[in-house]
XYZ file of C-alpha atoms in Angstrom:
664
model
C 8.832 93.349 -58.962
C 7.487 91.365 -61.763
C 10.042 88.331 -61.801
C 10.517 88.647 -65.520
C 12.350 92.194 -64.969
C 14.184 90.966 -62.589
C 17.128 91.910 -64.821
C 20.469 91.455 -63.004
C 23.352 89.752 -64.428
C 24.288 85.506 -62.960
C 27.733 87.452 -62.058
C 26.512 88.944 -58.767
C 25.645 85.441 -57.449
C 28.456 83.727 -55.401
C 29.899 81.051 -57.195
C 29.445 82.032 -60.620
C 32.835 83.298 -62.463
C 32.828 84.003 -65.514
C 33.535 80.553 -67.074
C 30.344 79.765 -65.262
C 28.183 82.610 -66.195
C 29.599 82.341 -70.459
C 28.293 77.830 -70.024
C 24.979 79.214 -68.296
C 25.036 81.252 -71.426
C 24.496 78.420 -73.989
C 21.053 76.956 -71.557
C 20.494 80.562 -72.483
C 20.451 81.752 -69.426
C 21.801 85.449 -68.788
C 19.433 86.490 -66.170
C 18.101 85.892 -62.319
C 14.531 85.864 -63.885
C 16.169 83.304 -66.590
C 17.501 81.277 -64.059
C 14.690 81.498 -61.926
C 12.580 80.329 -64.432
C 14.893 77.659 -65.550
C 12.509 74.397 -64.936
C 13.427 71.082 -63.211
C 13.098 68.170 -65.819
C 12.682 65.562 -63.153
C 13.107 65.009 -59.020
C 15.025 63.166 -56.739
C 13.151 61.847 -53.849
C 15.891 61.659 -51.012
C 13.838 61.553 -48.592
C 13.296 57.059 -48.680
C 15.765 55.094 -47.174
C 16.121 52.643 -49.428
C 18.409 49.681 -49.571
C 20.851 48.109 -51.968
C 18.582 45.126 -52.535
C 15.903 46.500 -53.181
C 17.785 48.917 -56.398
C 14.405 47.347 -58.334
C 11.859 49.674 -56.752
C 13.776 53.006 -57.523
C 17.454 54.874 -56.607
C 19.001 53.874 -53.899
C 19.821 55.877 -50.480
C 21.086 54.790 -47.439
C 24.816 54.680 -45.733
C 27.414 51.791 -46.783
C 31.143 50.803 -45.446
C 33.643 50.471 -48.202
C 35.548 47.539 -49.174
C 37.310 47.364 -51.708
C 39.111 49.718 -54.854
C 39.880 47.937 -58.110
C 40.448 49.131 -61.436
C 40.103 47.436 -65.379
C 40.874 48.557 -69.024
C 43.996 49.930 -69.653
C 45.981 53.474 -69.813
C 43.682 56.485 -71.031
C 40.273 53.801 -70.653
C 41.849 52.761 -66.378
C 38.811 52.989 -64.634
C 37.982 52.652 -61.169
C 35.127 49.959 -59.446
C 34.952 50.595 -56.069
C 33.187 47.675 -54.264
C 30.650 48.659 -51.401
C 28.413 46.480 -48.627
C 25.529 48.041 -47.252
C 24.029 47.964 -43.956
C 21.694 44.344 -44.523
C 25.148 42.753 -46.011
C 24.130 43.300 -49.680
C 27.406 44.383 -51.820
C 27.807 45.957 -55.425
C 29.730 47.935 -57.229
C 30.422 51.800 -57.908
C 32.357 51.829 -61.315
C 33.815 55.471 -61.732
C 33.901 56.618 -65.115
C 36.405 59.884 -65.157
C 36.284 60.429 -61.273
C 39.601 58.850 -60.197
C 39.739 61.230 -57.637
C 36.649 59.043 -55.944
C 39.608 56.837 -54.973
C 41.006 59.668 -52.759
C 37.827 61.533 -50.948
C 36.130 57.238 -50.472
C 38.612 55.385 -49.267
C 38.426 51.634 -47.602
C 37.101 51.198 -44.628
C 35.339 54.298 -45.076
C 31.504 54.971 -44.124
C 29.687 57.354 -46.573
C 26.362 58.486 -47.710
C 25.606 56.612 -51.491
C 22.295 57.994 -53.992
C 22.124 56.698 -57.079
C 20.725 53.549 -59.860
C 21.920 50.642 -59.762
C 20.554 47.503 -62.019
C 22.568 43.739 -62.487
C 25.302 43.883 -65.620
C 27.910 41.016 -65.874
C 25.981 39.991 -63.596
C 26.538 41.751 -60.365
C 24.973 44.429 -59.130
C 26.761 47.880 -59.982
C 25.928 51.871 -61.005
C 27.923 54.233 -63.697
C 24.950 57.261 -62.115
C 25.433 57.727 -57.914
C 26.745 60.497 -55.537
C 28.401 59.725 -52.582
C 30.005 61.102 -49.676
C 32.060 60.137 -46.418
C 30.332 60.007 -43.374
C 30.850 60.101 -39.901
C 27.955 58.113 -38.373
C 28.442 60.731 -35.462
C 26.827 63.953 -34.403
C 27.613 66.911 -37.022
C 28.790 70.148 -35.526
C 25.648 71.237 -35.943
C 24.562 69.470 -33.034
C 22.170 67.259 -35.706
C 22.535 64.387 -36.707
C 24.643 62.743 -39.974
C 21.983 62.493 -42.913
C 19.504 65.305 -41.165
C 18.352 68.875 -42.406
C 18.778 72.425 -41.057
C 15.875 74.261 -40.708
C 16.460 75.622 -43.780
C 16.588 72.703 -45.832
C 19.679 71.866 -46.063
C 21.674 68.516 -45.728
C 23.511 68.050 -42.034
C 27.841 68.885 -42.810
C 29.065 65.504 -44.029
C 26.030 64.465 -46.015
C 24.163 64.236 -49.553
C 21.514 66.467 -49.642
C 18.396 65.249 -48.994
C 14.906 65.934 -49.365
C 13.102 66.717 -52.847
C 15.843 67.659 -55.146
C 15.521 69.304 -58.938
C 17.013 67.817 -61.365
C 17.404 70.469 -63.477
C 18.975 70.518 -67.122
C 22.152 70.913 -68.320
C 25.290 71.306 -70.365
C 28.955 70.605 -70.551
C 30.754 71.713 -67.230
C 27.823 73.070 -65.134
C 26.609 69.810 -62.964
C 23.411 69.609 -60.561
C 25.141 70.380 -57.704
C 26.385 73.827 -58.842
C 23.029 74.148 -60.804
C 21.235 73.877 -57.470
C 23.192 76.224 -55.651
C 22.829 78.580 -57.474
C 19.829 78.168 -57.835
C 18.968 78.350 -53.704
C 21.615 81.278 -54.032
C 19.158 83.262 -56.885
C 15.593 82.261 -54.475
C 17.370 83.783 -51.247
C 18.419 86.829 -53.274
C 15.592 87.420 -55.959
C 12.482 85.358 -54.723
C 10.174 87.547 -52.807
C 8.851 88.754 -56.907
C 5.272 89.916 -56.775
C 1.797 88.187 -57.934
C 1.547 89.028 -61.735
C -2.307 87.185 -62.361
C -5.558 89.328 -60.709
C -6.577 88.231 -56.930
C -9.459 87.266 -58.519
C -8.504 84.700 -60.858
C -5.546 83.226 -58.725
C -8.638 82.882 -56.137
C -11.164 81.521 -58.375
C -8.162 78.969 -59.861
C -6.799 78.080 -56.473
C -3.641 79.290 -57.635
C -0.405 79.893 -55.978
C 1.086 83.254 -55.077
C 3.834 83.750 -57.257
C 6.686 83.813 -54.830
C 5.623 80.928 -53.443
C 5.604 78.440 -56.241
C 8.664 79.565 -58.119
C 10.117 78.738 -54.328
C 8.441 74.861 -54.793
C 9.948 74.357 -57.792
C 12.800 74.539 -57.177
C 12.826 73.790 -53.717
C 10.038 71.388 -53.183
C 9.256 70.405 -49.344
C 7.394 66.874 -50.333
C 6.640 65.255 -54.247
C 3.236 66.583 -54.008
C 3.879 70.479 -53.907
C 5.537 70.036 -58.091
C 2.358 69.431 -59.911
C 0.503 71.838 -57.505
C 3.572 74.387 -57.950
C 3.661 74.114 -61.504
C 0.285 74.443 -62.386
C 0.731 78.200 -61.323
C 3.183 79.484 -63.324
C 1.918 76.692 -66.581
C -1.465 78.666 -65.993
C 0.178 82.197 -65.586
C 2.042 81.368 -68.818
C -0.657 80.485 -71.061
C -2.679 83.534 -69.446
C 0.044 85.862 -71.177
C 0.141 83.523 -73.979
C -4.049 83.940 -74.372
C -3.335 87.938 -74.262
C -0.819 88.130 -77.027
C -3.255 86.536 -78.898
C -5.561 89.023 -78.600
C -3.485 91.462 -78.713
C -3.039 90.813 -82.081
C -6.366 89.649 -82.777
C -7.643 92.905 -82.143
C -4.795 94.711 -83.504
C -5.761 93.580 -86.774
C -9.110 94.827 -86.825
C -7.875 98.628 -85.667
C -8.855 101.072 -88.537
C -10.870 98.590 -90.839
C -12.321 100.127 -94.123
C -14.157 98.984 -96.360
C -12.935 96.659 -99.234
C -14.523 94.778 -102.150
C -14.340 91.163 -102.313
C -11.428 90.733 -104.760
C -11.964 89.923 -108.747
C -12.076 86.376 -109.411
C -10.901 86.488 -113.598
C -7.243 85.596 -113.250
C -8.201 83.211 -110.721
C -10.857 81.576 -112.501
C -8.489 81.854 -115.629
C -5.936 79.937 -114.160
C -8.014 76.789 -113.022
C -9.212 77.306 -117.192
C -6.305 75.994 -118.073
C -5.575 73.579 -115.806
C -5.493 69.909 -116.265
C -6.726 68.275 -113.631
C -9.691 69.705 -111.901
C -9.535 71.309 -107.660
C -10.564 69.204 -105.234
C -13.210 69.478 -103.027
C -10.330 71.448 -100.311
C -9.313 73.790 -102.120
C -12.069 74.904 -103.586
C -13.434 75.519 -99.820
C -10.565 76.831 -98.441
C -10.678 79.606 -101.871
C -14.077 80.498 -100.836
C -12.244 80.697 -97.544
C -9.684 83.328 -98.333
C -11.593 85.111 -100.587
C -13.848 86.071 -97.641
C -11.257 87.103 -95.759
C -9.763 89.569 -98.457
C -12.959 91.145 -99.011
C -13.542 91.631 -95.427
C -12.802 94.865 -93.791
C -9.224 94.045 -91.244
C -6.860 92.096 -93.441
C -7.017 88.277 -93.878
C -4.979 86.558 -91.271
C -4.446 83.267 -92.294
C -3.074 80.130 -91.773
C -3.494 77.397 -94.543
C -2.258 73.613 -93.886
C -2.305 70.486 -95.507
C 0.317 67.461 -95.935
C 2.146 67.478 -98.125
C 1.657 67.078 -101.954
C -2.135 68.485 -101.063
C -2.090 71.141 -103.592
C -1.211 73.941 -100.998
C 0.726 76.407 -103.685
C -1.734 76.282 -106.261
C -4.290 78.384 -103.323
C -1.254 80.590 -102.550
C -0.887 81.405 -106.233
C -4.948 81.752 -107.015
C -4.901 83.851 -103.836
C -2.024 86.239 -105.705
C -3.819 85.998 -108.267
C -7.409 87.444 -106.209
C -4.479 90.422 -105.314
C -2.747 91.448 -108.133
C -6.583 91.635 -109.976
C -7.640 93.449 -107.653
C -4.601 96.278 -108.650
C -2.391 95.133 -105.681
C 1.160 92.921 -105.358
C 2.048 89.449 -103.822
C 5.235 87.835 -102.711
C 5.924 85.113 -101.904
C 8.285 84.189 -99.003
C 10.159 80.638 -98.569
C 13.116 79.689 -96.218
C 15.120 78.769 -98.626
C 16.880 80.055 -102.674
C 16.387 76.295 -103.691
C 12.420 76.581 -103.062
C 11.987 79.764 -104.157
C 13.586 78.849 -107.318
C 11.234 75.625 -107.457
C 7.402 78.032 -106.385
C 9.347 80.715 -109.364
C 9.507 78.111 -111.893
C 5.824 77.109 -111.463
C 4.356 80.589 -111.180
C 6.378 81.046 -114.660
C 4.919 77.845 -116.332
C 1.140 79.347 -115.000
C 1.183 82.481 -114.146
C 3.094 84.139 -116.781
C 0.816 82.606 -119.615
C -1.759 85.060 -117.998
C 0.023 88.096 -117.957
C 1.748 88.688 -114.258
C 4.195 90.290 -113.869
C 6.850 87.701 -112.016
C 10.709 87.919 -110.174
C 12.543 86.379 -108.261
C 14.701 87.938 -105.351
C 17.418 86.305 -102.740
C 20.331 86.835 -101.175
C 22.409 85.705 -104.513
C 20.676 87.827 -106.542
C 23.820 89.882 -107.800
C 23.660 93.938 -107.830
C 23.600 94.590 -111.812
C 20.318 92.678 -111.652
C 18.577 93.329 -107.777
C 18.993 97.038 -108.453
C 16.117 97.228 -111.493
C 14.469 94.540 -109.577
C 13.797 97.241 -106.958
C 13.217 99.895 -108.612
C 9.957 97.483 -110.769
C 8.924 96.169 -107.540
C 8.794 100.300 -105.815
C 7.116 101.230 -109.199
C 4.156 98.329 -109.242
C 6.094 97.173 -112.953
C 6.029 93.883 -110.442
C 2.908 92.007 -109.506
C 4.877 88.782 -107.699
C 7.517 88.537 -105.828
C 9.104 84.833 -104.694
C 12.187 84.692 -102.994
C 13.813 84.080 -99.012
C 13.821 86.328 -96.415
C 15.534 89.086 -98.830
C 11.456 90.298 -99.133
C 12.489 91.721 -96.120
C 15.007 93.211 -95.957
C 16.249 96.898 -96.031
C 15.950 98.541 -99.238
C 13.736 96.397 -100.301
C 9.925 98.145 -101.264
C 6.940 97.632 -102.463
C 3.933 100.302 -104.120
C 1.008 98.493 -102.896
C 1.688 95.188 -101.074
C -1.573 93.703 -100.674
C -0.972 89.530 -100.002
C 2.025 88.574 -97.977
C 1.782 84.573 -98.546
C 4.437 82.893 -96.279
C 5.378 79.303 -96.898
C 6.529 76.942 -94.448
C 5.859 79.436 -91.718
C 7.337 77.477 -88.731
C 10.809 77.804 -90.209
C 10.394 81.620 -90.116
C 10.530 83.750 -86.572
C 7.628 85.523 -85.364
C 9.853 88.967 -85.721
C 10.648 87.560 -89.673
C 7.054 87.348 -90.474
C 5.559 90.950 -89.338
C 9.280 92.849 -91.298
C 7.557 91.870 -94.603
C 3.891 92.904 -92.999
C 5.690 96.207 -92.294
C 5.936 96.599 -96.121
C 2.372 96.992 -97.031
C 0.115 99.390 -95.812
C -1.297 96.439 -93.726
C -1.724 93.470 -96.281
C -3.111 90.302 -95.841
C -1.496 87.464 -94.108
C -1.702 83.719 -95.450
C 1.142 81.206 -93.687
C 1.223 78.054 -95.018
C 2.378 74.702 -93.466
C 3.111 71.154 -94.933
C 4.181 70.393 -90.831
C -0.049 70.296 -89.837
C -0.904 72.013 -86.789
C -2.078 69.819 -83.908
C -5.628 70.632 -82.773
C -4.360 71.803 -79.024
C -1.322 74.154 -80.190
C -4.408 75.682 -83.118
C -6.048 76.675 -79.854
C -2.773 78.394 -77.690
C 0.200 79.269 -79.975
C -1.778 79.724 -83.009
C -5.713 80.921 -81.785
C -5.571 84.683 -83.383
C -5.560 83.479 -86.720
C -8.447 81.930 -89.023
C -7.451 77.846 -89.702
C -7.994 76.486 -93.472
C -7.530 72.745 -94.116
C -6.921 70.742 -97.223
C -6.847 66.817 -96.318
C -7.851 65.590 -99.525
C -5.000 64.489 -102.243
C -5.257 65.048 -105.812
C -7.055 62.103 -107.606
C -4.021 59.617 -108.967
C -1.998 59.646 -105.752
C -1.125 56.256 -104.346
C 0.392 56.267 -100.427
C 3.853 55.866 -100.007
C 4.833 52.142 -98.952
C 7.022 52.867 -95.942
C 9.825 49.941 -94.607
C 12.209 49.950 -92.020
C 15.733 48.568 -92.824
C 18.444 48.421 -89.530
C 22.006 48.993 -90.757
C 23.782 46.768 -92.101
C 21.146 45.022 -94.560
C 21.747 48.771 -96.793
C 22.330 46.082 -99.485
C 18.641 44.844 -99.640
C 17.513 48.583 -99.954
C 20.022 49.556 -102.893
C 18.744 46.500 -104.108
C 15.491 46.922 -104.365
C 16.470 50.526 -105.757
C 18.145 49.557 -108.743
C 15.222 47.855 -109.814
C 13.803 51.202 -110.010
C 16.616 52.741 -110.968
C 16.404 50.154 -113.937
C 12.804 51.285 -114.902
C 13.444 54.595 -115.282
C 12.398 55.800 -111.747
C 14.341 58.531 -109.827
C 16.164 58.158 -106.214
C 16.923 60.347 -102.880
C 19.137 59.104 -100.495
C 19.500 61.706 -97.579
C 22.121 61.766 -94.646
C 22.904 63.499 -91.160
C 26.095 64.742 -92.102
C 27.437 66.861 -95.082
C 30.899 65.217 -94.302
C 33.245 63.043 -91.882
C 32.385 63.854 -87.963
C 35.186 63.395 -85.922
C 33.030 63.648 -83.125
C 29.820 61.531 -84.886
C 30.275 58.030 -86.402
C 27.476 58.828 -88.616
C 27.669 58.137 -93.002
C 27.899 61.647 -94.726
C 26.948 62.947 -98.379
C 30.002 63.260 -99.798
C 31.823 60.238 -98.946
C 28.628 57.985 -99.537
C 27.905 59.892 -102.756
C 30.949 58.298 -103.722
C 30.790 55.075 -102.550
C 26.615 54.941 -104.237
C 28.219 55.893 -107.625
C 31.229 54.279 -107.963
C 30.377 50.867 -106.342
C 26.680 50.765 -105.987
C 24.785 52.111 -108.598
C 28.422 52.482 -111.205
C 25.714 52.166 -114.287
C 23.886 54.749 -113.171
C 24.663 59.209 -112.876
C 23.986 60.543 -109.774
C 24.169 63.889 -108.654
C 25.618 65.668 -104.639
C 23.779 68.426 -102.910
C 24.252 70.101 -100.030
C 23.995 73.602 -98.085
C 27.451 74.427 -98.517
C 27.249 74.117 -102.271
C 26.799 77.504 -104.092
C 23.785 77.966 -105.553
C 24.122 77.787 -108.928
C 26.105 74.480 -108.415
C 22.897 73.104 -106.622
C 20.382 74.997 -109.573
C 21.815 73.368 -111.673
C 22.014 69.937 -110.366
C 18.401 70.007 -109.349
C 17.643 70.859 -112.653
C 19.258 67.617 -114.131
C 17.567 65.677 -111.721
C 14.137 66.942 -112.549
C 15.476 66.438 -115.939
C 15.286 70.043 -117.246
C 19.105 71.073 -117.095
C 21.222 71.063 -120.687
C 23.441 67.406 -118.776
C 22.317 64.678 -119.004
C 19.453 63.865 -116.558
C 20.414 62.132 -113.278
C 18.834 58.938 -111.591
C 19.582 59.324 -108.297
C 20.053 61.973 -105.948
C 22.048 62.474 -102.567
C 21.617 65.451 -100.142
C 21.117 66.299 -96.506
C 17.792 67.608 -95.875
C 17.960 70.098 -98.109
C 15.867 68.624 -100.226
C 13.278 68.243 -97.299
C 10.887 71.228 -98.838
C 9.554 73.008 -102.372
C 11.054 69.693 -104.515
C 8.638 68.285 -106.764
C 10.308 65.656 -109.071
C 6.874 63.574 -110.204
C 9.805 60.217 -111.657
C 10.486 59.948 -108.198
C 9.712 57.220 -106.920
C 12.357 56.123 -103.938
C 13.654 57.710 -100.478
C 15.851 56.101 -98.667
C 16.989 58.006 -95.172
C 19.450 57.005 -93.865
C 20.962 57.495 -90.195
C 16.354 58.122 -90.046
C 17.272 58.345 -85.950
C 19.570 61.685 -85.946
C 15.909 63.291 -87.742
C 12.813 64.597 -86.355
C 9.095 62.876 -87.579
C 8.414 66.321 -89.073
C 11.532 66.138 -91.115
C 11.128 62.846 -91.662
C 7.686 63.380 -92.999
C 8.753 66.289 -95.307
C 11.680 63.748 -96.911
C 9.141 61.061 -97.301
C 7.080 63.623 -99.136
C 9.059 63.963 -102.022
C 7.954 60.554 -103.840
C 4.727 59.978 -104.415
C 3.780 62.645 -106.651
C 2.831 60.699 -109.145
C 0.379 57.798 -109.941
C 3.314 55.897 -109.755
C 4.249 53.619 -107.065
C 6.611 55.371 -104.682
C 8.508 54.040 -101.473
C 10.630 55.296 -98.562
C 13.029 53.260 -96.539
C 14.159 53.830 -93.089
C 17.539 52.921 -92.371
C 18.114 53.289 -88.750
C 21.381 52.202 -86.344
C 21.346 49.546 -83.393
C 21.987 52.940 -80.865
C 18.166 53.700 -81.333
C 17.011 55.181 -78.292
C 13.286 55.873 -77.321
C 12.594 59.130 -79.301
C 13.559 57.079 -82.231
C 11.972 54.372 -81.918
C 8.682 55.985 -81.760
C 9.883 58.550 -84.567
C 10.548 55.703 -86.638
C 7.530 53.228 -85.861
C 5.158 56.386 -86.484
C 6.657 56.695 -89.903
C 6.036 52.867 -90.727
C 2.415 52.718 -89.048
C 0.581 55.814 -90.613
C 0.877 58.617 -93.618
C -2.023 61.174 -91.972
C 0.495 63.867 -91.611
C -2.207 65.195 -88.522
C -1.675 61.977 -87.090
C 2.048 62.365 -87.056
C 2.193 65.816 -85.667
C 0.356 64.776 -82.809
C 3.206 62.440 -82.614
C 5.680 64.691 -82.730
C 3.947 67.496 -80.066
C 4.046 64.114 -77.539
C 7.277 63.484 -78.280
C 9.270 66.817 -78.665
C 7.031 68.677 -76.636
C 5.816 72.294 -78.269
C 8.331 75.005 -77.894
C 9.958 73.964 -81.071
C 6.570 72.885 -83.299
C 5.457 76.266 -82.596
C 8.066 78.801 -82.537
C 7.787 79.817 -78.812
C 12.041 79.456 -78.459
C 12.626 81.941 -81.116
C 13.040 85.231 -80.621
C 9.622 87.362 -80.405
C 7.788 84.450 -78.577
C 7.283 83.560 -75.028
C 9.248 81.264 -73.760
C 6.473 78.438 -71.961
C 8.493 77.028 -69.207
C 6.278 75.334 -67.522
C 2.798 74.863 -69.422
C 2.864 71.502 -71.761
C 0.291 72.347 -75.040
C -0.484 68.706 -74.463
C -1.514 68.403 -70.926
C -2.704 71.434 -70.236
C -5.638 72.081 -73.085
């Protein structure tokens, strides 16, 4: 049987009761196949003996004697510290956070088997990340010396497991020991899976048999086994991925038919009305799109370009190609806020050309929705702009010729396919302001033609990015105050909508009141986040853009809801507090909300002193470059490929072992 066909529930394993099964589901583990494909994130080599005095060379792995028990702290914070000494006379403390039971299991005078990472803290050698178990240093019941392993690789009774141990990604309530035991039982029960790759490929690539690779990835006999097993499993994943991509490309070319080149009259009329000239890259991309739309098979093109590079204008002109050819076009975007922005822009640019427009989202009320759907079905609407409601049940098109998906990485694979099914093999143009690194363009997007806009509209200045440590916000506020006084506008972005009991982070609602009442009392601000009604969000954004019936806003306090699509040319300041809590792509998108005019713009990343390594890499990448392509490559290195490619979404192959960077 093939591994992915193992649909047996985990509840069939000994020790996997209902409570544990529910916790495993949080890791995406539902079946035997899921568990065997749950890749370790690291390994611990316990075959190497290392005394306490050698702690700087790696994890300590030795025998020791318990000298005494100590306690520090009070009440619920009272914590046990166990003092130990190894056979070379080196002493250290075991800090037992939330492990009071060790007072009984590691009594004074006991001999213990110890594994853990140690460091000097507060002038003493100590560890809080350790495993320890009492041993007797006598021959065990198996007849093996204590600390040896049985022929099956299990540790002898009365000591910690030895050898090379996997370290798995975990969730609350599932410790490493439990995960290792369950995986070992799954291997014993279901591990004899069949090879899936052609024999010739396996021999040519010197790959392991599938059953052996799965065994060694979870229970390697020596450290060198791990890269060999991972290479086999990664190759198989990428093999499947390329087959899937190749099939998609071939399916689109089935039933090819003659299609004349699309008329360009409407698109040229739009160009004549523009107060500026198209960039060279826009001209090139439009020629590629026109060639695709006149080819015998449907277009499948990814248009990528940095924020503010003019992708939306290219999309509108592509829609005009489809409309001039007698078809309809649909532009799908991830949020209603962005959809309304695009609809407003389209009304300004396209309605004077006679294009019949419509806006559709889940919030369009039934009285207006019914005639809108009827007009779509009869062909009385040329271009419809909206959210995922465009592919919902009951939405039909007379002649859907072109589907445009903006910020395509925010939609699942199945969602993108659903709108394509609304027409007779329509052309598809996907757009992304998060540039796709070359390595991913060759893999997950290998069935798409890729167009790139690199040049920015003339007159734009690069956004100047400053880093500010939390506690120095007043200097940032003072700078922004001067910009507001000059008639400019500013964004303030926060990771939370309101106060959290679990996270000590600033939130948008509290900071709006603080900024309005205390920091900028002389300027009018607005608040926008995902929990507000759509009409309120629409009115606030209109006021911030200076288009509403109310007096214009000088600053806007928001969550990442303003990450995409918001276009306010006189906004020159973007302040992102707790910047370390945002992904690199989100930070780049947020920075792209300013710098959309010839005015000099600024981005301030306010970071916490709890900045981790990944957070440090993100903020430094933002400081060092404004090139979205360089940032995308850095993002890929930091986060890995799954989230960026959408392979974590439904309907796509999950890459558990392959690395889109290292396995190019």
